[in-house]
């Protein structure tokens, strides 16, 4: 793996790559009486260097948020700061700090990846000696396909081609809107590898997704957007911890199943199951070991145990349903 030679100077003092301050967007549809509130006072801070997952069901406002950053949607109110630059005062510099990978696979099928990147570099007026066409193609795993016509590339390769194009002007931030939509499962992993490589070389990554698995595997910071509002924004580890519940499933012998549970376990909210019971507890206040000890002390024989901790999907459903 190569890293892009250009390092990102001028990291913002507060270490915040993107800051949204009460950002709102109302779409005023022509001929329609009720305008659509797509974003409602969104406050968000995206730290430098993270892989940030913006999650939310369809219609949550994810693309609206991305498109405001890309400059294709005009915000209604609120502030946006990108890499320390204010979007209202310095829109060009804001754009220069972002590479956007759109959801649609709009690539020129008559160009090879190499030609396409050179063409894009020309549009940015990047002098030949500063271009990093080879390095970028290597980063996204398209070295072998450098001179193959784009029409021969698979869906996953085309997506990585778009990542390459977004990186031509060496932005410190890369934004991907639903990067693996339409990319088959086997090729998703390759795309994630490219994203991780870019992040390792210092690029701050923001991606929207409604595949929770993607966020679970790739992101270290997650925000959940629902109906234009941020429900939560935390590191993934904090978010998983904050669910505040864990289930301990205990299998006990048949002849002990119908007797009442000891009182000190009753406190922990046990549910009787067909082969024993399930105890839901707060992992910050108790532990499986502690509970199993109480069960043992009460003379109940333990045949088998398993635990279940909520994953991102459970938390997502809790917050958006
Ligand atoms: P997401 O990307 O999370 O699916 P969007 O940002 O695309 O959500 O949409 C948020 C809401 O704004 C939806 O209710 C959608 O119908 C509405 N919306 C999006 N774009 C437009 C538009 N150009 N005109 C009117 N309403 C829009
Ligand atoms: Mg969208």
CSV table of C-alpha atoms and ligand atoms in Angstrom, one decimal:
chain,number,residue,atom,x,y,z
A,1,UNK,CA,0.0,0.0,0.0
A,2,UNK,CA,1.3,3.5,-0.8
A,3,UNK,CA,0.3,6.6,1.1
A,4,UNK,CA,-0.4,9.8,-0.8
A,5,UNK,CA,2.7,11.9,-0.6
A,6,UNK,CA,0.9,15.1,0.1
A,7,UNK,CA,0.3,15.5,3.8
A,8,UNK,CA,-2.5,17.6,5.1
A,9,UNK,CA,-1.1,20.8,6.5
A,10,UNK,CA,-3.2,23.3,8.4
A,11,UNK,CA,-5.2,20.9,10.5
A,12,UNK,CA,-7.9,23.0,12.1
A,13,UNK,CA,-7.0,24.1,15.6
A,14,UNK,CA,-10.1,22.6,17.2
A,15,UNK,CA,-9.5,19.3,15.4
A,16,UNK,CA,-12.9,19.5,13.8
A,17,UNK,CA,-13.1,18.6,10.1
A,18,UNK,CA,-16.7,19.6,9.6
A,19,UNK,CA,-19.0,21.5,12.0
A,20,UNK,CA,-22.7,22.1,11.5
A,21,UNK,CA,-24.3,24.7,13.6
A,22,UNK,CA,-28.2,24.6,13.7
A,23,UNK,CA,-28.2,23.7,10.1
A,24,UNK,CA,-31.7,23.6,8.6
A,25,UNK,CA,-33.1,22.9,5.1
A,26,UNK,CA,-36.6,23.4,4.0
A,27,UNK,CA,-37.5,22.4,0.4
A,28,UNK,CA,-40.2,24.6,-1.0
A,29,UNK,CA,-41.8,22.5,-3.6
A,30,UNK,CA,-43.4,24.4,-6.5
A,31,UNK,CA,-47.2,24.4,-6.4
A,32,UNK,CA,-47.2,22.6,-3.1
A,33,UNK,CA,-48.6,24.2,0.1
A,34,UNK,CA,-46.6,22.3,2.7
A,35,UNK,CA,-42.8,22.8,2.5
A,36,UNK,CA,-40.6,19.8,3.4
A,37,UNK,CA,-38.4,20.2,6.5
A,38,UNK,CA,-35.5,17.9,5.5
A,39,UNK,CA,-33.0,19.1,8.1
A,40,UNK,CA,-34.0,20.7,11.4
A,41,UNK,CA,-31.4,22.5,13.5
A,42,UNK,CA,-28.7,19.9,13.0
A,43,UNK,CA,-25.7,20.3,15.3
A,44,UNK,CA,-22.8,18.0,14.4
A,45,UNK,CA,-19.0,17.9,14.8
A,46,UNK,CA,-16.9,15.5,12.7
A,47,UNK,CA,-13.5,15.1,14.2
A,48,UNK,CA,-10.3,15.2,12.0
A,49,UNK,CA,-9.0,11.7,11.1
A,50,UNK,CA,-12.1,9.7,11.8
A,51,UNK,CA,-14.3,7.4,9.7
A,52,UNK,CA,-17.7,9.0,10.4
A,53,UNK,CA,-20.9,7.1,9.6
A,54,UNK,CA,-24.0,9.1,9.1
A,55,UNK,CA,-26.8,6.6,9.5
A,56,UNK,CA,-30.5,7.0,9.0
A,57,UNK,CA,-33.5,5.5,7.3
A,58,UNK,CA,-34.6,6.6,3.9
A,59,UNK,CA,-35.7,10.2,3.9
A,60,UNK,CA,-33.8,11.0,7.1
A,61,UNK,CA,-31.9,13.9,5.4
A,62,UNK,CA,-28.5,12.3,4.8
A,63,UNK,CA,-28.2,13.3,1.1
A,64,UNK,CA,-29.5,16.7,1.8
A,65,UNK,CA,-26.7,17.2,4.4
A,66,UNK,CA,-24.1,15.8,2.0
A,67,UNK,CA,-25.4,17.9,-0.9
A,68,UNK,CA,-25.2,21.1,1.2
A,69,UNK,CA,-21.5,20.3,1.7
A,70,UNK,CA,-21.1,19.5,-2.0
A,71,UNK,CA,-22.7,22.8,-2.9
A,72,UNK,CA,-25.5,21.3,-4.9
A,73,UNK,CA,-28.2,22.2,-2.3
A,74,UNK,CA,-28.5,25.6,-0.7
A,75,UNK,CA,-29.1,25.5,3.1
A,76,UNK,CA,-32.0,27.5,4.5
A,77,UNK,CA,-30.3,28.6,7.7
A,78,UNK,CA,-27.5,27.7,10.1
A,79,UNK,CA,-23.7,27.5,9.8
A,80,UNK,CA,-21.3,25.2,8.1
A,81,UNK,CA,-17.6,25.1,8.7
A,82,UNK,CA,-15.3,22.9,6.6
A,83,UNK,CA,-11.7,22.4,7.6
A,84,UNK,CA,-11.9,25.7,9.5
A,85,UNK,CA,-13.5,27.7,6.5
A,86,UNK,CA,-17.0,29.1,6.7
A,87,UNK,CA,-19.2,28.0,3.9
A,88,UNK,CA,-20.9,31.4,3.5
A,89,UNK,CA,-17.7,33.4,3.6
A,90,UNK,CA,-15.4,31.1,1.7
A,91,UNK,CA,-17.4,28.6,-0.4
A,92,UNK,CA,-14.7,27.8,-2.9
A,93,UNK,CA,-12.2,26.9,-0.2
A,94,UNK,CA,-14.8,24.7,1.5
A,95,UNK,CA,-15.4,22.8,-1.7
A,96,UNK,CA,-11.6,22.4,-2.3
A,97,UNK,CA,-11.3,20.7,1.1
A,98,UNK,CA,-13.9,18.0,0.2
A,99,UNK,CA,-13.9,15.2,-2.3
A,100,UNK,CA,-17.4,13.8,-3.0
A,101,UNK,CA,-18.3,10.3,-4.2
A,102,UNK,CA,-21.9,10.6,-5.5
A,103,UNK,CA,-24.3,7.8,-5.2
A,104,UNK,CA,-24.9,7.5,-9.0
A,105,UNK,CA,-22.2,5.6,-10.9
A,106,UNK,CA,-21.7,8.3,-13.5
A,107,UNK,CA,-18.4,7.6,-15.1
A,108,UNK,CA,-17.2,8.2,-18.6
A,109,UNK,CA,-17.2,4.7,-20.1
A,110,UNK,CA,-15.0,5.8,-23.0
A,111,UNK,CA,-12.1,6.8,-20.8
A,112,UNK,CA,-9.6,4.5,-19.0
A,113,UNK,CA,-9.2,5.1,-15.2
A,114,UNK,CA,-5.8,6.7,-16.0
A,115,UNK,CA,-7.3,9.0,-18.7
A,116,UNK,CA,-10.2,9.9,-16.4
A,117,UNK,CA,-8.0,11.0,-13.5
A,118,UNK,CA,-5.7,13.0,-15.8
A,119,UNK,CA,-8.7,14.7,-17.3
A,120,UNK,CA,-10.1,15.5,-13.8
A,121,UNK,CA,-6.7,16.8,-12.7
A,122,UNK,CA,-6.7,19.1,-15.8
A,123,UNK,CA,-10.1,20.5,-14.7
A,124,UNK,CA,-8.6,21.3,-11.4
A,125,UNK,CA,-5.6,23.0,-13.1
A,126,UNK,CA,-3.2,20.6,-11.3
A,127,UNK,CA,0.3,20.9,-13.0
A,128,UNK,CA,1.6,17.6,-14.5
A,129,UNK,CA,4.4,17.2,-12.0
A,130,UNK,CA,2.0,17.5,-9.0
A,131,UNK,CA,-0.4,14.9,-10.3
A,132,UNK,CA,-0.7,11.6,-8.4
A,133,UNK,CA,-2.6,9.5,-10.9
A,134,UNK,CA,-0.5,6.4,-10.3
A,135,UNK,CA,-0.6,6.7,-6.5
A,136,UNK,CA,-4.3,7.2,-6.4
A,137,UNK,CA,-5.0,4.3,-8.7
A,138,UNK,CA,-2.9,2.1,-6.5
A,139,UNK,CA,-4.6,3.3,-3.4
A,140,UNK,CA,-8.0,2.2,-4.7
A,141,UNK,CA,-6.7,-1.0,-6.1
A,142,UNK,CA,-7.1,-0.2,-9.8
A,143,UNK,CA,-3.4,-0.3,-11.0
A,144,UNK,CA,-4.1,-3.3,-13.1
A,145,UNK,CA,-7.1,-1.6,-14.7
A,146,UNK,CA,-5.3,1.7,-15.3
A,147,UNK,CA,-5.5,1.4,-19.1
A,148,UNK,CA,-8.7,-0.7,-19.4
A,149,UNK,CA,-11.8,1.1,-20.7
A,150,UNK,CA,-14.2,2.0,-17.9
A,151,UNK,CA,-17.0,0.1,-19.6
A,152,UNK,CA,-15.2,-3.1,-18.8
A,153,UNK,CA,-15.0,-2.4,-15.1
A,154,UNK,CA,-17.3,-4.1,-12.6
A,155,UNK,CA,-19.7,-2.1,-10.3
A,156,UNK,CA,-17.3,-2.3,-7.4
A,157,UNK,CA,-14.4,-1.1,-9.6
A,158,UNK,CA,-16.5,1.8,-10.9
A,159,UNK,CA,-17.3,2.8,-7.4
A,160,UNK,CA,-13.6,2.8,-6.5
A,161,UNK,CA,-12.9,4.7,-9.7
A,162,UNK,CA,-15.3,7.4,-8.4
A,163,UNK,CA,-13.3,7.4,-5.1
A,164,UNK,CA,-10.1,7.9,-7.1
A,165,UNK,CA,-11.7,10.9,-9.0
A,166,UNK,CA,-12.8,12.5,-5.7
A,167,UNK,CA,-9.2,12.3,-4.5
A,168,UNK,CA,-7.5,14.0,-7.5
A,169,UNK,CA,-7.3,17.4,-5.8
A,170,UNK,CA,-6.0,15.9,-2.6
A,171,UNK,CA,-8.8,17.0,-0.3
A,172,UNK,CA,-8.4,16.3,3.4
A,173,UNK,CA,-12.0,15.1,3.6
A,174,UNK,CA,-13.7,12.4,1.5
A,175,UNK,CA,-17.4,12.1,1.6
A,176,UNK,CA,-19.2,9.0,0.2
A,177,UNK,CA,-23.0,8.9,-0.2
A,178,UNK,CA,-24.2,5.3,0.2
A,179,UNK,CA,-20.9,3.9,-1.1
A,180,UNK,CA,-21.9,0.3,-1.4
A,181,UNK,CA,-25.4,0.7,-2.8
A,182,UNK,CA,-25.4,-1.6,-5.8
A,183,UNK,CA,-22.0,-3.1,-5.0
A,184,UNK,CA,-22.2,-6.8,-4.4
A,185,UNK,CA,-21.2,-8.2,-1.1
A,186,UNK,CA,-17.9,-9.7,-2.2
A,187,UNK,CA,-16.7,-6.4,-3.6
A,188,UNK,CA,-17.8,-4.3,-0.7
A,189,UNK,CA,-14.8,-5.5,1.3
A,190,UNK,CA,-12.5,-4.2,-1.4
A,191,UNK,CA,-14.1,-0.8,-1.3
A,192,UNK,CA,-13.9,-0.7,2.5
A,193,UNK,CA,-10.2,-1.6,2.2
A,194,UNK,CA,-9.7,1.4,-0.1
A,195,UNK,CA,-11.6,3.7,2.3
A,196,UNK,CA,-9.4,2.4,5.2
A,197,UNK,CA,-6.2,3.0,3.3
A,198,UNK,CA,-7.2,6.5,2.6
A,199,UNK,CA,-8.1,7.0,6.2
A,200,UNK,CA,-4.7,5.5,7.2
A,201,UNK,CA,-3.0,8.1,5.0
A,202,UNK,CA,-4.8,10.9,7.0
A,203,UNK,CA,-8.0,11.5,5.1
A,204,UNK,CA,-11.1,12.2,7.2
A,205,UNK,CA,-13.9,10.0,5.9
A,206,UNK,CA,-17.6,10.7,6.1
A,207,UNK,CA,-20.1,8.2,4.7
A,208,UNK,CA,-23.8,7.8,4.7
A,209,UNK,CA,-25.3,4.4,4.7
A,210,UNK,CA,-28.4,2.5,5.7
A,211,UNK,CA,-26.4,-0.7,5.9
A,212,UNK,CA,-25.7,-1.0,9.6
A,213,UNK,CA,-23.1,-3.7,8.9
A,214,UNK,CA,-21.1,-1.1,7.0
A,215,UNK,CA,-21.0,1.3,9.9
A,216,UNK,CA,-20.3,-1.5,12.3
A,217,UNK,CA,-17.2,-2.7,10.3
A,218,UNK,CA,-15.9,0.6,9.0
A,219,UNK,CA,-16.8,3.6,11.2
A,220,UNK,CA,-15.3,4.6,14.5
A,221,UNK,CA,-17.8,7.5,15.0
A,222,UNK,CA,-21.5,7.2,14.3
A,223,UNK,CA,-24.3,9.7,14.1
A,224,UNK,CA,-27.9,8.6,13.7
A,225,UNK,CA,-30.2,11.0,11.7
A,226,UNK,CA,-34.0,10.6,11.8
A,227,UNK,CA,-36.6,12.9,10.2
A,228,UNK,CA,-34.0,15.7,9.8
A,229,UNK,CA,-32.7,15.5,13.4
A,230,UNK,CA,-29.6,14.1,15.0
A,231,UNK,CA,-30.7,11.4,17.5
A,232,UNK,CA,-27.2,10.7,18.7
A,233,UNK,CA,-23.5,11.3,17.7
A,234,UNK,CA,-20.8,9.3,19.5
A,235,UNK,CA,-17.9,7.1,19.0
A,236,UNK,CA,-19.0,3.7,18.0
A,237,UNK,CA,-17.7,2.2,21.2
A,238,UNK,CA,-19.6,4.7,23.4
A,239,UNK,CA,-22.7,4.1,21.4
A,240,UNK,CA,-22.6,0.4,21.9
A,241,UNK,CA,-21.9,0.8,25.6
A,242,UNK,CA,-24.6,3.3,26.0
A,243,UNK,CA,-27.3,0.8,25.2
A,244,UNK,CA,-27.2,0.0,28.9
A,245,UNK,CA,-28.4,-3.5,28.6
A,246,UNK,CA,-27.1,-7.0,28.2
A,247,UNK,CA,-29.0,-10.3,28.3
A,248,UNK,CA,-27.7,-13.4,30.1
A,249,UNK,CA,-29.5,-16.6,29.1
A,250,UNK,CA,-29.2,-19.5,31.6
A,251,UNK,CA,-30.2,-23.1,31.0
A,252,UNK,CA,-31.2,-25.0,34.2
A,253,UNK,CA,-32.3,-28.6,34.8
A,254,UNK,CA,-35.9,-29.4,34.0
A,255,UNK,CA,-36.8,-30.2,37.7
A,256,UNK,CA,-35.7,-26.7,38.8
A,257,UNK,CA,-37.5,-24.7,36.2
A,258,UNK,CA,-40.8,-24.0,37.8
A,259,UNK,CA,-39.6,-22.9,41.2
A,260,UNK,CA,-39.5,-19.2,42.1
A,261,UNK,CA,-36.1,-17.5,41.5
A,262,UNK,CA,-34.2,-16.2,44.5
A,263,UNK,CA,-35.2,-12.7,45.5
A,264,UNK,CA,-31.9,-11.0,44.8
A,265,UNK,CA,-32.1,-12.2,41.2
A,266,UNK,CA,-35.8,-11.2,40.9
A,267,UNK,CA,-34.5,-7.6,41.2
A,268,UNK,CA,-32.6,-8.0,38.0
A,269,UNK,CA,-35.7,-8.5,35.9
A,270,UNK,CA,-35.6,-12.2,34.8
A,271,UNK,CA,-37.8,-13.6,32.1
A,272,UNK,CA,-38.7,-17.3,32.3
A,273,UNK,CA,-37.8,-19.1,29.1
A,274,UNK,CA,-38.5,-22.7,28.0
A,275,UNK,CA,-35.2,-24.0,29.3
A,276,UNK,CA,-34.4,-21.6,32.1
A,277,UNK,CA,-34.4,-17.8,32.2
A,278,UNK,CA,-33.0,-14.7,30.6
A,279,UNK,CA,-31.8,-11.9,32.9
A,280,UNK,CA,-31.5,-8.4,31.5
A,281,UNK,CA,-29.0,-6.3,33.3
A,282,UNK,CA,-27.0,-3.1,33.0
A,283,UNK,CA,-23.4,-4.0,32.3
A,284,UNK,CA,-22.2,-0.8,34.0
A,285,UNK,CA,-23.8,-2.0,37.3
A,286,UNK,CA,-23.5,-5.7,37.3
A,287,UNK,CA,-21.8,-8.6,35.5
A,288,UNK,CA,-22.6,-12.0,34.2
A,289,UNK,CA,-20.2,-13.5,36.7
A,290,UNK,CA,-21.9,-11.8,39.6
A,291,UNK,CA,-25.3,-12.9,38.6
A,292,UNK,CA,-24.2,-16.5,37.9
A,293,UNK,CA,-22.7,-16.6,41.4
A,294,UNK,CA,-26.1,-15.6,42.9
A,295,UNK,CA,-27.8,-18.3,40.9
A,296,UNK,CA,-25.3,-20.9,42.1
A,297,UNK,CA,-25.7,-19.7,45.7
A,298,UNK,CA,-29.4,-20.3,45.5
A,299,UNK,CA,-28.8,-23.9,44.7
A,300,UNK,CA,-29.8,-23.7,41.1
A,301,UNK,CA,-27.7,-25.9,38.8
A,302,UNK,CA,-26.4,-24.1,35.7
A,303,UNK,CA,-26.2,-26.3,32.6
A,304,UNK,CA,-25.4,-23.7,30.0
A,305,UNK,CA,-25.0,-19.9,29.6
A,306,UNK,CA,-24.9,-17.4,26.8
A,307,UNK,CA,-25.0,-13.6,26.6
A,308,UNK,CA,-26.4,-11.1,24.1
A,309,UNK,CA,-25.3,-7.5,23.8
A,310,UNK,CA,-27.2,-5.2,21.6
A,311,UNK,CA,-25.5,-4.3,18.4
A,312,UNK,CA,-25.7,-1.2,16.3
A,313,UNK,CA,-28.9,-2.5,14.6
A,314,UNK,CA,-30.7,-2.8,17.9
A,315,UNK,CA,-29.7,0.7,19.0
A,316,UNK,CA,-30.7,2.1,15.6
A,317,UNK,CA,-34.1,0.5,15.8
A,318,UNK,CA,-34.5,1.8,19.4
A,319,UNK,CA,-33.7,5.3,18.3
A,320,UNK,CA,-35.6,5.5,15.0
A,321,UNK,CA,-38.8,3.5,15.5
B,1,LIG,P1,-31.9,10.5,2.7
B,1,LIG,O1,-30.7,10.7,1.9
B,1,LIG,O2,-31.6,10.3,4.1
B,1,LIG,O3,-32.7,9.3,2.2
B,1,LIG,P2,-32.9,13.0,1.6
B,1,LIG,O4,-32.0,14.0,2.1
B,1,LIG,O5,-32.7,12.5,0.2
B,1,LIG,O6,-32.9,11.8,2.7
B,1,LIG,O7,-34.4,13.5,1.8
B,1,LIG,C1,-34.8,14.1,3.0
B,1,LIG,C2,-36.3,14.6,2.8
B,1,LIG,O8,-36.3,15.7,2.0
B,1,LIG,C3,-37.2,13.5,2.2
B,1,LIG,O9,-38.5,13.6,2.8
B,1,LIG,C4,-37.2,13.9,0.8
B,1,LIG,O10,-38.5,13.5,0.2
B,1,LIG,C5,-37.1,15.4,0.8
B,1,LIG,N1,-36.4,15.9,-0.4
B,1,LIG,C6,-35.2,15.6,-0.8
B,1,LIG,N2,-34.8,16.3,-1.9
B,1,LIG,C7,-35.9,17.1,-2.2
B,1,LIG,C8,-36.2,18.1,-3.2
B,1,LIG,N3,-35.3,18.4,-4.1
B,1,LIG,N4,-37.4,18.7,-3.2
B,1,LIG,C9,-38.3,18.4,-2.2
B,1,LIG,N5,-38.1,17.5,-1.2
B,1,LIG,C10,-36.9,16.9,-1.2
B,2,LIG,MG1,-29.8,9.6,0.2
